[in-house]
Every structure is written in C-alpha cells, then in structure tokens.
Amino acid sequence: MMLTMASSPHNHSHKSLSRLMMTVIAACIPGVLAQVYFFGFGVLIQLILALITVSIAEAAVLKLRNKPIAATLKDGSAWLTGVLLAISIPPLSPWWIIVIGCLFAIVMVKQLYGGLGFNLFNPAMAAYVLLLISFPVQMTAWSPVESLLSNPLSLANVTSAIFLEHSLTGASLESLRMTIDGTTMATPLDSIKHAVDAGKTVSEAMTSPVFDTYAGLGWQWVNIAFLTGGIFLLVRKIINWHIPVAILLSLGICSAIGYLIAPGQEPGSVFHLLSGATMLGAFFIATDPVSACTTNKGRLIYGVGIGLLTYLIRSHGGYPDAIAFSVLIMNMAVPLIDHYTQPRVYGHGGKTS
C-alpha cells in the first residue's frame, strides 16, 4: 500500500470557523445575562435587532458581490459582530442606533475590505466609535443600575421606548430616562471623571449610589461575568492568553502607578479592571484574530498598548471608557508590530563563518 506524505501540519484541530464563532458567542452568555439582570430587557431587544440587521446586511452585500450567501452567513462572524456591538451600547438606545451601527460594521468595515479575513479594523469597535462620535447623547445614556433595580421597566415599556422613543404613557424617552434616574445618566467611569474635574476626591465621589464595593454597582458583576466567559475561551483554547493578560496587566500596573502618585484623583487598579468594558474588551474584542497581531511577541506588545491607551484616555482623555479607541489605534499598528516580531526563519538571518 502506498502512502502519500502531505505537507505539515498533519494534525487537524476539528474546529471549524462556524464552531469557533458560536463558541465565542456562547461564552458571552454569562455577561449578557448579567447585563439583562442589571440593565433590563433592552439588552435582549438590542441583540435581536443586531442579529437581524447584520444578517440582512451580510446577505445583501454578498448578493451584490455574487458570493455564496448561506455558507458565509453560517460562519457566524457577522452574528458575533452584531452581538459585540449590541452589548456595548446603552440598552434604551433608539432602534436606529443599532441598525446604523450594524450596517456600518458589516458593509463598510468588513465587506468593503473584502469580507472576513481582510478587514483592517475590528468591525464592532469601528461601528461603536462611529456611533459615539455621531450620536453622543444616545450613546452615553446609560441609566444607573440602582434606579433600574428599584424601579424596573416592563418589557412593553422598554419596547415602546426603543421603537417609539416614548413610554406607554406617552412620556418621551428622555422623560422616561429621567424618571428612572432623576439626576444623571453617567456611568461609574463618567461619575469619577466628572467628580475629580469638579474638585472632589475619589473617596468622596464613590459615596454616590452608582458605586458598589469595588467598582460601579452592577458593572463589576458584568465584568466578572465576561471574565468567566473569557476564562472558558482560554480553557477551550479558542483564544491565546497573550492579549488579555497583557491588557489586564498593563491597565492594572498603569492605574496602580497613577493611584500611588495621586491617590485622591485616581481610583486604583481594581476599579479600572472591573469598570466599563474592560473584560469584554480584553477577552472578546481585542482577541479578534483578523485585526490583532499574529505573533506571540506581537500579541503581548499589542495588549500592552491597548491597556496603556485605555488608562491614558480614561484618566486624561475626553471619553470615560476607552476600549474601542484603544483597540482601533492598536489595529493600525498591527502590520508594523507583526513585521518586527516575526520569528526568524531557520537558516536565515544568522551569522556566517
């Protein structure tokens, strides 16, 4: 019997693209459930809108490009983009916010560059930044958790607010948010920044009911939930450890140094690690295999850069949470990082006698 020796690699991982994407989406479930508990049914409505929009957008562009529609949709990449964007925006955002974001992510950021594997930037984060810059009021309207827990909204009221931009009683969406909150719609990161700018210390700022033991009320549990999903991805070897560990270490060290220098103006490492989109960004966004670095050394540099930029923008920039901006900036640096971190090919580059 004759055997044919093929080129390496010889072992099959048995992990299809579709299976990988579905596993990542499944790992988001703990974080999504935590968001639903603390922020209400709006999270689920935004997810449904996102999945519908990305599916239609992907199919439409593939049709125009004469590409197979069913096979591409089944790979799950568009659905993952929709999920990541949906859980990044305020749950009571008007329906057109998520629709515009998903259309931009799929049509402009993904398909315009040639589809999966060719996009330079993370589609979900590029869309998030577009929405944040274009519609800052809607994109920063996070209702505080303590108000939602004490005065939860019904599914009917949330649906009416998202699609009609007013409650069932006829009140405007702005009035509905003010009814929920009463004073402000700032996230814990917003609250810290505004309080420090107003001359208060971090300790004084954290007496607000939007804060809990270590970080923002609800936000710290959302981050722990996404950390749980991220650990699941690491155990299943869906992602490499280099990027998330580098991001968390970099952000933790930078925020610790900031706290030691100015303890009254800096909240410290635990707050930064458990606030905003830290764990979502570290495990689910920055690890995108298309727009991230491909070498292990490069992944460490990439992660350190994201962590450093996140701290700098949060502490000294104009936006309270900086994951999206940090990821996009480092996406631009990926070709350069990969170029200088490629391992030396055996037999090349060494000294000759």
Coordinates of N, CA, C and O in Angstrom, one line a residue, residues 171-346:
A171 N -44.9 59.5 27.6 CA -43.8 60.3 28.0 C -42.6 60.1 27.0 O -42.5 59.0 26.5
S172 N -41.8 61.1 26.8 CA -40.7 61.0 25.9 C -39.7 60.1 26.4 O -39.7 59.8 27.6
L173 N -38.8 59.6 25.6 CA -37.7 58.7 26.0 C -36.8 59.4 27.0 O -36.4 58.8 28.0
E174 N -36.6 60.7 26.8 CA -35.7 61.5 27.7 C -36.4 61.6 29.1 O -35.8 61.4 30.1
S175 N -37.8 61.8 29.1 CA -38.5 61.8 30.3 C -38.5 60.5 31.0 O -38.4 60.4 32.2
L176 N -38.6 59.4 30.2 CA -38.6 58.1 30.8 C -37.2 57.8 31.5 O -37.2 57.3 32.6
R177 N -36.1 58.2 30.8 CA -34.8 58.0 31.5 C -34.7 58.9 32.7 O -34.1 58.4 33.7
M178 N -35.3 60.1 32.7 CA -35.2 60.9 33.9 C -36.1 60.4 35.0 O -35.7 60.5 36.2
T179 N -37.1 59.7 34.6 CA -38.0 59.0 35.6 C -37.2 57.9 36.3 O -37.3 57.7 37.5
I180 N -36.5 57.2 35.5 CA -35.6 56.1 36.0 C -34.6 56.6 36.9 O -34.3 56.1 38.0
D181 N -33.9 57.7 36.5 CA -32.7 58.1 37.1 C -33.0 59.3 38.0 O -32.8 59.3 39.2
G182 N -33.5 60.4 37.4 CA -33.8 61.6 38.2 C -32.8 62.7 38.2 O -33.1 63.8 38.2
T183 N -31.5 62.3 38.1 CA -30.5 63.3 38.1 C -29.5 63.2 37.0 O -29.2 64.1 36.3
T184 N -29.0 62.0 36.8 CA -27.9 61.9 35.8 C -27.9 60.5 35.1 O -28.5 59.6 35.7
M185 N -27.3 60.4 34.0 CA -27.2 59.1 33.3 C -25.8 58.7 33.1 O -25.4 58.0 32.2
A186 N -24.9 59.2 34.0 CA -23.5 58.9 33.9 C -23.2 57.5 34.4 O -23.7 57.0 35.4
T187 N -22.2 56.9 33.8 CA -21.7 55.6 34.2 C -20.7 55.8 35.4 O -20.3 57.0 35.6
P188 N -20.3 54.8 36.1 CA -19.3 55.0 37.2 C -18.0 55.7 36.7 O -17.5 56.5 37.4
L189 N -17.6 55.3 35.5 CA -16.4 55.9 34.9 C -16.6 57.4 34.7 O -15.8 58.3 34.9
D190 N -17.8 57.7 34.2 CA -18.2 59.1 34.0 C -18.2 59.9 35.3 O -17.7 61.0 35.4
S191 N -18.8 59.3 36.3 CA -19.0 59.9 37.6 C -17.7 60.2 38.2 O -17.5 61.3 38.8
I192 N -16.7 59.3 38.2 CA -15.4 59.5 38.7 C -14.7 60.7 38.0 O -14.2 61.6 38.7
K193 N -14.8 60.7 36.7 CA -14.1 61.7 35.9 C -14.7 63.1 36.2 O -14.0 64.1 36.5
H194 N -16.0 63.2 36.2 CA -16.7 64.5 36.5 C -16.5 65.0 37.9 O -16.3 66.2 38.1
A195 N -16.5 64.0 38.8 CA -16.3 64.4 40.3 C -14.9 64.9 40.5 O -14.7 66.0 41.2
V196 N -13.9 64.3 39.9 CA -12.5 64.7 40.1 C -12.3 66.1 39.4 O -11.6 67.0 39.9
D197 N -12.9 66.2 38.2 CA -12.8 67.5 37.5 C -13.4 68.7 38.3 O -13.0 69.8 38.2
A198 N -14.5 68.3 39.1 CA -15.1 69.3 39.9 C -14.4 69.6 41.3 O -14.9 70.4 42.1
G199 N -13.3 68.9 41.5 CA -12.5 69.2 42.7 C -12.7 68.2 43.8 O -12.1 68.3 44.9
K200 N -13.6 67.2 43.6 CA -13.8 66.2 44.6 C -12.7 65.1 44.6 O -12.0 64.9 43.6
T201 N -12.5 64.4 45.7 CA -11.6 63.2 45.7 C -12.4 62.0 45.3 O -13.6 62.0 45.2
V202 N -11.6 61.0 45.0 CA -12.2 59.7 44.5 C -13.1 59.1 45.7 O -14.2 58.6 45.4
S203 N -12.6 59.2 46.9 CA -13.4 58.7 48.0 C -14.7 59.4 48.2 O -15.7 58.8 48.4
E204 N -14.7 60.7 48.0 CA -16.0 61.5 48.0 C -16.9 61.1 46.9 O -18.1 61.0 47.0
A205 N -16.3 60.9 45.7 CA -17.1 60.5 44.5 C -17.8 59.2 44.7 O -18.9 58.9 44.3
M206 N -17.1 58.2 45.3 CA -17.5 56.9 45.4 C -18.6 56.7 46.5 O -19.0 55.6 46.8
T207 N -19.0 57.8 47.2 CA -20.1 57.7 48.1 C -21.4 57.7 47.4 O -22.5 57.5 47.9
S208 N -21.4 58.0 46.1 CA -22.6 58.0 45.2 C -23.2 56.6 45.1 O -22.4 55.6 45.1
P209 N -24.5 56.5 45.1 CA -25.1 55.2 45.0 C -24.8 54.4 43.7 O -25.1 53.2 43.6
V210 N -24.2 55.0 42.7 CA -23.8 54.3 41.5 C -22.6 53.4 41.7 O -22.3 52.6 40.8
F211 N -22.0 53.5 42.9 CA -20.8 52.7 43.1 C -21.1 51.5 44.1 O -22.1 51.6 44.9
D212 N -20.4 50.5 44.0 CA -20.5 49.3 44.9 C -19.2 49.1 45.6 O -18.4 50.1 45.7
T213 N -18.9 47.9 46.1 CA -17.7 47.7 46.9 C -16.4 48.0 46.2 O -15.6 48.7 46.7
Y214 N -16.3 47.6 45.0 CA -15.0 47.7 44.2 C -15.1 48.6 43.0 O -14.2 49.3 42.7
A215 N -16.3 48.7 42.4 CA -16.5 49.5 41.2 C -17.9 49.9 41.1 O -18.6 50.1 42.1
G216 N -18.4 50.1 39.9 CA -19.8 50.5 39.7 C -20.8 49.4 40.1 O -20.6 48.2 39.8
L217 N -21.9 49.8 40.7 CA -22.9 48.9 41.0 C -23.4 48.2 39.7 O -23.9 48.8 38.8
G218 N -23.3 46.9 39.7 CA -23.7 46.1 38.5 C -22.6 45.9 37.6 O -22.4 44.8 37.1
W219 N -21.9 47.0 37.3 CA -20.8 46.9 36.3 C -19.7 45.9 36.7 O -19.1 45.2 35.9
Q220 N -19.4 45.9 38.0 CA -18.4 44.9 38.5 C -18.8 43.5 38.3 O -18.0 42.6 37.9
W221 N -20.1 43.2 38.4 CA -20.6 41.8 38.2 C -20.6 41.5 36.7 O -20.4 40.4 36.3
V222 N -21.0 42.5 35.9 CA -20.9 42.3 34.4 C -19.5 42.0 34.0 O -19.3 41.0 33.2
N223 N -18.5 42.7 34.5 CA -17.1 42.4 34.2 C -16.7 41.0 34.7 O -16.0 40.3 33.9
I224 N -17.1 40.6 35.9 CA -16.8 39.3 36.4 C -17.4 38.2 35.5 O -16.8 37.2 35.2
A225 N -18.6 38.5 35.0 CA -19.3 37.5 34.1 C -18.6 37.4 32.8 O -18.4 36.2 32.3
F226 N -18.1 38.5 32.2 CA -17.3 38.4 31.0 C -16.0 37.8 31.2 O -15.4 37.1 30.4
L227 N -15.4 38.0 32.4 CA -14.2 37.3 32.8 C -14.4 35.8 32.8 O -13.5 35.0 32.4
T228 N -15.5 35.4 33.4 CA -15.8 33.9 33.4 C -15.9 33.4 32.0 O -15.3 32.3 31.7
G229 N -16.6 34.1 31.1 CA -16.6 33.6 29.7 C -15.3 33.6 29.0 O -14.9 32.8 28.2
G230 N -14.4 34.6 29.4 CA -13.1 34.7 28.8 C -12.2 33.5 29.2 O -11.4 33.0 28.4
I231 N -12.3 33.2 30.5 CA -11.6 32.0 31.0 C -12.0 30.7 30.3 O -11.2 29.9 30.0
F232 N -13.3 30.6 30.0 CA -13.8 29.5 29.3 C -13.2 29.4 27.9 O -12.8 28.3 27.4
L233 N -13.0 30.6 27.2 CA -12.4 30.6 25.9 C -10.9 30.2 26.0 O -10.4 29.5 25.1
L234 N -10.2 30.6 27.1 CA -8.8 30.2 27.3 C -8.7 28.7 27.5 O -7.8 28.1 27.0
V235 N -9.6 28.2 28.3 CA -9.5 26.7 28.6 C -9.8 25.9 27.4 O -9.1 24.9 27.1
R236 N -10.7 26.4 26.6 CA -11.0 25.7 25.3 C -10.0 26.0 24.2 O -10.1 25.4 23.1
K237 N -9.1 26.8 24.5 CA -8.0 27.2 23.6 C -8.6 27.9 22.3 O -8.0 27.7 21.2
I238 N -9.7 28.6 22.5 CA -10.3 29.4 21.4 C -9.4 30.7 21.2 O -9.3 31.1 20.1
I239 N -8.9 31.2 22.3 CA -8.1 32.4 22.2 C -6.8 32.1 22.9 O -6.7 31.2 23.7
N240 N -5.7 32.9 22.6 CA -4.4 32.8 23.3 C -4.4 33.7 24.5 O -5.2 34.7 24.5
W241 N -3.6 33.4 25.5 CA -3.6 34.2 26.7 C -2.9 35.5 26.6 O -3.1 36.4 27.4
H242 N -2.1 35.6 25.6 CA -1.1 36.8 25.5 C -1.8 38.1 25.5 O -1.5 39.0 26.3
I243 N -2.9 38.3 24.7 CA -3.5 39.6 24.6 C -4.3 40.0 25.8 O -4.1 41.1 26.4
P244 N -5.2 39.1 26.3 CA -6.0 39.5 27.5 C -5.1 39.7 28.7 O -5.3 40.7 29.5
V245 N -4.1 38.9 28.9 CA -3.2 39.0 30.1 C -2.4 40.3 30.0 O -2.2 41.0 30.9
A246 N -1.9 40.6 28.8 CA -1.1 41.8 28.6 C -2.0 43.1 28.8 O -1.5 44.0 29.4
I247 N -3.2 43.0 28.3 CA -4.1 44.2 28.5 C -4.4 44.4 30.0 O -4.3 45.5 30.5
L248 N -4.8 43.3 30.7 CA -5.1 43.5 32.1 C -3.9 43.9 33.0 O -4.0 44.7 33.9
L249 N -2.7 43.3 32.7 CA -1.5 43.6 33.5 C -1.1 45.1 33.2 O -0.8 45.8 34.1
S250 N -1.2 45.5 31.9 CA -0.8 46.9 31.6 C -1.7 47.9 32.2 O -1.3 48.8 32.8
L251 N -3.1 47.6 32.1 CA -4.0 48.5 32.7 C -3.9 48.5 34.2 O -4.0 49.6 34.8
G252 N -3.7 47.4 34.8 CA -3.6 47.3 36.3 C -2.3 48.0 36.8 O -2.4 48.7 37.8
I253 N -1.2 47.8 36.1 CA 0.0 48.4 36.5 C 0.0 50.0 36.4 O 0.3 50.7 37.3
C254 N -0.5 50.4 35.2 CA -0.6 51.8 35.0 C -1.6 52.5 36.0 O -1.2 53.6 36.5
S255 N -2.7 51.9 36.2 CA -3.7 52.5 37.2 C -3.1 52.4 38.6 O -3.4 53.3 39.4
A256 N -2.3 51.4 38.9 CA -1.7 51.3 40.3 C -0.7 52.4 40.5 O -0.6 53.1 41.5
I257 N 0.1 52.7 39.4 CA 1.1 53.8 39.5 C 0.4 55.1 39.6 O 0.8 56.0 40.4
G258 N -0.7 55.3 38.8 CA -1.5 56.5 38.9 C -2.0 56.7 40.3 O -2.0 57.9 40.9
Y259 N -2.5 55.7 41.0 CA -3.0 55.7 42.3 C -1.9 56.1 43.3 O -2.2 56.9 44.2
L260 N -0.7 55.5 43.2 CA 0.3 55.8 44.1 C 0.8 57.3 44.0 O 1.2 57.9 45.0
I261 N 0.7 57.8 42.7 CA 1.1 59.2 42.5 C 0.1 60.2 43.0 O 0.4 61.2 43.7
A262 N -1.2 59.9 42.7 CA -2.3 60.8 43.1 C -3.5 60.0 43.6 O -4.5 59.8 42.9
P263 N -3.4 59.5 44.8 CA -4.5 58.7 45.3 C -5.8 59.4 45.4 O -6.9 58.7 45.4
G264 N -5.8 60.7 45.5 CA -7.1 61.4 45.6 C -7.8 61.6 44.3 O -9.0 61.8 44.3
Q265 N -7.0 61.5 43.2 CA -7.6 61.7 41.9 C -7.7 60.4 41.0 O -8.3 60.4 40.0
E266 N -7.1 59.3 41.5 CA -7.1 58.1 40.8 C -7.8 57.0 41.6 O -7.5 56.8 42.8
P267 N -8.7 56.2 40.9 CA -9.5 55.2 41.7 C -8.8 53.9 42.0 O -9.2 53.1 42.8
G268 N -7.7 53.6 41.3 CA -6.9 52.4 41.5 C -7.2 51.3 40.5 O -8.1 51.4 39.7
S269 N -6.4 50.2 40.7 CA -6.4 49.1 39.7 C -7.8 48.4 39.7 O -8.3 48.1 38.6
V270 N -8.3 48.0 40.8 CA -9.5 47.2 40.9 C -10.6 47.9 40.2 O -11.4 47.3 39.5
F271 N -10.8 49.2 40.4 CA -11.8 49.9 39.8 C -11.7 49.9 38.3 O -12.7 49.6 37.6
H272 N -10.5 50.1 37.8 CA -10.3 50.1 36.3 C -10.6 48.7 35.7 O -11.2 48.6 34.7
L273 N -10.2 47.7 36.4 CA -10.3 46.3 35.9 C -11.8 45.9 35.9 O -12.2 45.0 35.1
L274 N -12.6 46.4 36.8 CA -14.0 45.9 36.9 C -15.0 47.0 36.5 O -16.2 46.9 36.8
S275 N -14.6 48.0 35.7 CA -15.5 49.0 35.3 C -15.5 49.0 33.7 O -14.6 48.5 33.1
G276 N -16.6 49.6 33.2 CA -16.7 49.7 31.8 C -16.7 48.4 31.0 O -17.2 47.4 31.5
A277 N -16.0 48.4 29.9 CA -15.9 47.3 29.0 C -14.6 46.6 29.1 O -14.1 46.0 28.2
T278 N -13.9 46.6 30.3 CA -12.6 46.1 30.4 C -12.5 44.6 30.1 O -11.7 44.2 29.2
M279 N -13.3 43.8 30.7 CA -13.2 42.3 30.5 C -13.7 41.9 29.1 O -13.2 41.0 28.4
L280 N -14.8 42.6 28.7 CA -15.3 42.4 27.4 C -14.3 42.7 26.3 O -14.1 41.9 25.4
G281 N -13.6 43.8 26.5 CA -12.6 44.2 25.5 C -11.4 43.3 25.5 O -10.8 42.9 24.5
A282 N -10.9 42.9 26.7 CA -9.7 42.1 26.8 C -9.9 40.7 26.3 O -9.0 40.2 25.6
F283 N -11.0 40.1 26.5 CA -11.2 38.7 26.1 C -12.0 38.5 24.8 O -11.8 37.5 24.1
F284 N -12.9 39.4 24.4 CA -13.8 39.2 23.3 C -13.5 40.1 22.1 O -13.8 39.8 21.0
I285 N -13.0 41.3 22.4 CA -12.8 42.3 21.3 C -11.4 42.3 20.8 O -11.1 42.2 19.6
A286 N -10.5 42.5 21.7 CA -9.0 42.7 21.3 C -8.5 41.4 20.7 O -7.5 41.4 20.0
T287 N -9.1 40.3 21.1 CA -8.5 39.0 20.6 C -9.0 38.6 19.2 O -8.8 37.5 18.8
D288 N -9.7 39.5 18.5 CA -10.2 39.2 17.2 C -9.0 38.8 16.3 O -8.0 39.5 16.1
P289 N -9.0 37.6 15.8 CA -7.8 37.0 15.1 C -7.5 37.8 13.8 O -6.4 37.7 13.3
V290 N -8.5 38.5 13.2 CA -8.2 39.1 11.9 C -7.5 40.5 12.1 O -6.5 40.8 11.4
S291 N -8.0 41.3 13.1 CA -7.4 42.6 13.3 C -6.3 42.7 14.3 O -5.7 43.8 14.5
A292 N -6.0 41.6 15.0 CA -5.0 41.6 16.1 C -3.7 41.1 15.5 O -3.6 40.6 14.4
C293 N -2.6 41.2 16.3 CA -1.3 40.6 15.9 C -1.4 39.1 15.8 O -2.2 38.5 16.5
T294 N -0.4 38.6 15.1 CA -0.4 37.1 14.8 C 0.7 36.4 15.5 O 0.7 35.2 15.7
T295 N 1.8 37.1 15.9 CA 2.9 36.5 16.6 C 2.7 36.7 18.1 O 2.0 37.6 18.6
N296 N 3.2 35.7 18.9 CA 3.1 35.8 20.4 C 3.7 37.1 21.0 O 3.1 37.7 21.8
K297 N 4.9 37.4 20.5 CA 5.5 38.6 21.0 C 4.7 39.8 20.6 O 4.6 40.8 21.3
G298 N 4.2 39.8 19.3 CA 3.4 40.9 18.9 C 2.1 41.0 19.6 O 1.7 42.2 19.9
R299 N 1.5 39.9 20.0 CA 0.3 40.0 20.8 C 0.5 40.6 22.2 O -0.3 41.4 22.7
L300 N 1.7 40.4 22.8 CA 2.0 41.0 24.1 C 2.1 42.5 23.9 O 1.6 43.3 24.7
I301 N 2.9 42.9 22.9 CA 3.0 44.3 22.6 C 1.7 45.0 22.3 O 1.3 46.1 22.8
Y302 N 0.9 44.3 21.5 CA -0.5 44.8 21.2 C -1.3 45.0 22.4 O -2.0 46.0 22.6
G303 N -1.3 44.0 23.3 CA -2.1 44.0 24.5 C -1.6 45.1 25.5 O -2.4 45.8 26.1
V304 N -0.3 45.2 25.6 CA 0.2 46.3 26.5 C -0.2 47.7 26.0 O -0.5 48.6 26.8
G305 N -0.1 47.8 24.7 CA -0.5 49.1 24.1 C -2.0 49.4 24.3 O -2.3 50.6 24.7
I306 N -2.9 48.5 24.2 CA -4.3 48.7 24.5 C -4.5 49.0 26.0 O -5.3 50.0 26.3
G307 N -3.9 48.3 26.9 CA -4.0 48.6 28.3 C -3.5 50.0 28.6 O -4.2 50.8 29.4
L308 N -2.4 50.4 28.1 CA -1.8 51.7 28.3 C -2.7 52.8 27.8 O -3.0 53.8 28.5
L309 N -3.2 52.7 26.5 CA -4.0 53.7 25.9 C -5.4 53.8 26.7 O -5.9 54.9 26.8
T310 N -5.9 52.7 27.1 CA -7.1 52.7 27.9 C -7.0 53.5 29.1 O -7.9 54.3 29.5
Y311 N -5.9 53.3 29.9 CA -5.7 54.1 31.1 C -5.5 55.5 30.8 O -6.1 56.4 31.5
L312 N -4.7 55.9 29.8 CA -4.5 57.3 29.5 C -5.7 58.0 29.0 O -6.0 59.2 29.5
I313 N -6.5 57.4 28.2 CA -7.8 58.0 27.7 C -8.8 58.1 28.8 O -9.5 59.1 29.0
R314 N -8.9 57.1 29.7 CA -9.8 57.1 30.8 C -9.5 58.2 31.8 O -10.3 59.0 32.3
S315 N -8.2 58.4 32.0 CA -7.7 59.3 33.1 C -7.5 60.7 32.6 O -7.8 61.7 33.3
H316 N -7.1 60.9 31.3 CA -6.8 62.2 30.8 C -7.5 62.6 29.5 O -7.3 63.7 29.0
G317 N -8.2 61.7 28.9 CA -8.9 62.0 27.7 C -10.3 62.5 27.9 O -10.8 62.7 29.0
G318 N -11.0 62.6 26.7 CA -12.3 63.2 26.8 C -13.4 62.2 26.9 O -14.6 62.5 27.0
Y319 N -13.1 60.9 26.8 CA -14.1 59.8 26.9 C -13.8 59.0 28.1 O -12.7 58.6 28.4
P320 N -14.9 58.6 28.9 CA -14.7 57.8 30.1 C -14.2 56.4 29.9 O -13.3 55.9 30.6
D321 N -14.7 55.7 28.9 CA -14.3 54.3 28.6 C -13.6 54.3 27.2 O -14.1 54.9 26.3
A322 N -12.4 53.7 27.2 CA -11.5 53.9 26.0 C -11.2 52.6 25.3 O -10.3 52.6 24.4
I323 N -11.9 51.5 25.6 CA -11.6 50.3 25.0 C -11.6 50.3 23.4 O -10.7 49.9 22.7
A324 N -12.7 50.9 22.9 CA -12.9 50.9 21.5 C -11.8 51.8 20.8 O -11.2 51.3 19.8
F325 N -11.5 52.9 21.3 CA -10.5 53.8 20.7 C -9.1 53.1 20.8 O -8.3 53.1 19.9
S326 N -8.8 52.5 22.0 CA -7.5 51.8 22.1 C -7.4 50.7 21.2 O -6.3 50.5 20.6
V327 N -8.4 49.9 21.0 CA -8.3 48.7 20.0 C -8.1 49.2 18.6 O -7.3 48.7 17.9
L328 N -8.8 50.3 18.2 CA -8.7 50.7 16.8 C -7.3 51.4 16.6 O -6.7 51.2 15.5
I329 N -6.8 52.1 17.6 CA -5.5 52.7 17.4 C -4.4 51.6 17.3 O -3.5 51.6 16.4
M330 N -4.5 50.5 18.1 CA -3.6 49.4 18.0 C -3.8 48.6 16.8 O -2.9 47.9 16.3
N331 N -5.0 48.5 16.2 CA -5.3 47.8 15.0 C -4.4 48.5 13.9 O -3.9 47.7 13.0
M332 N -4.3 49.8 13.9 CA -3.4 50.5 12.9 C -2.0 50.1 13.0 O -1.2 50.2 12.0
A333 N -1.6 49.7 14.2 CA -0.1 49.4 14.5 C 0.2 47.9 14.2 O 1.3 47.6 14.2
V334 N -0.8 47.1 14.0 CA -0.6 45.7 13.8 C 0.4 45.3 12.7 O 1.3 44.5 12.9
P335 N 0.3 45.9 11.5 CA 1.2 45.5 10.5 C 2.7 45.8 10.9 O 3.6 45.0 10.6
L336 N 2.9 46.9 11.5 CA 4.2 47.3 11.9 C 4.7 46.3 13.0 O 5.9 45.8 13.0
I337 N 3.9 46.0 14.0 CA 4.2 45.1 15.1 C 4.6 43.7 14.6 O 5.6 43.1 14.9
D338 N 3.7 43.2 13.7 CA 3.9 41.9 13.1 C 5.2 41.8 12.3 O 5.9 40.8 12.3
H339 N 5.5 42.9 11.6 CA 6.7 43.0 10.8 C 8.0 42.8 11.6 O 8.9 42.1 11.2
Y340 N 8.0 43.4 12.8 CA 9.2 43.4 13.6 C 9.2 42.3 14.7 O 10.2 42.2 15.4
T341 N 8.2 41.5 14.7 CA 8.1 40.4 15.7 C 8.0 39.1 15.1 O 7.8 38.1 15.8
Q342 N 8.2 39.0 13.8 CA 8.1 37.7 13.1 C 9.3 36.8 13.6 O 10.5 37.4 13.6
P343 N 9.1 35.6 13.9 CA 10.3 34.8 14.3 C 11.2 34.5 13.1 O 10.8 34.5 12.0
R344 N 12.5 34.4 13.4 CA 13.5 34.2 12.4 C 13.3 32.8 11.8 O 13.2 31.8 12.5
V345 N 13.3 32.8 10.5 CA 13.2 31.5 9.7 C 14.5 30.8 9.9 O 15.6 31.3 9.8
Y346 N 14.4 29.5 10.1 CA 15.6 28.6 10.3 C 16.5 28.7 9.1 O 16.0 28.5 8.0

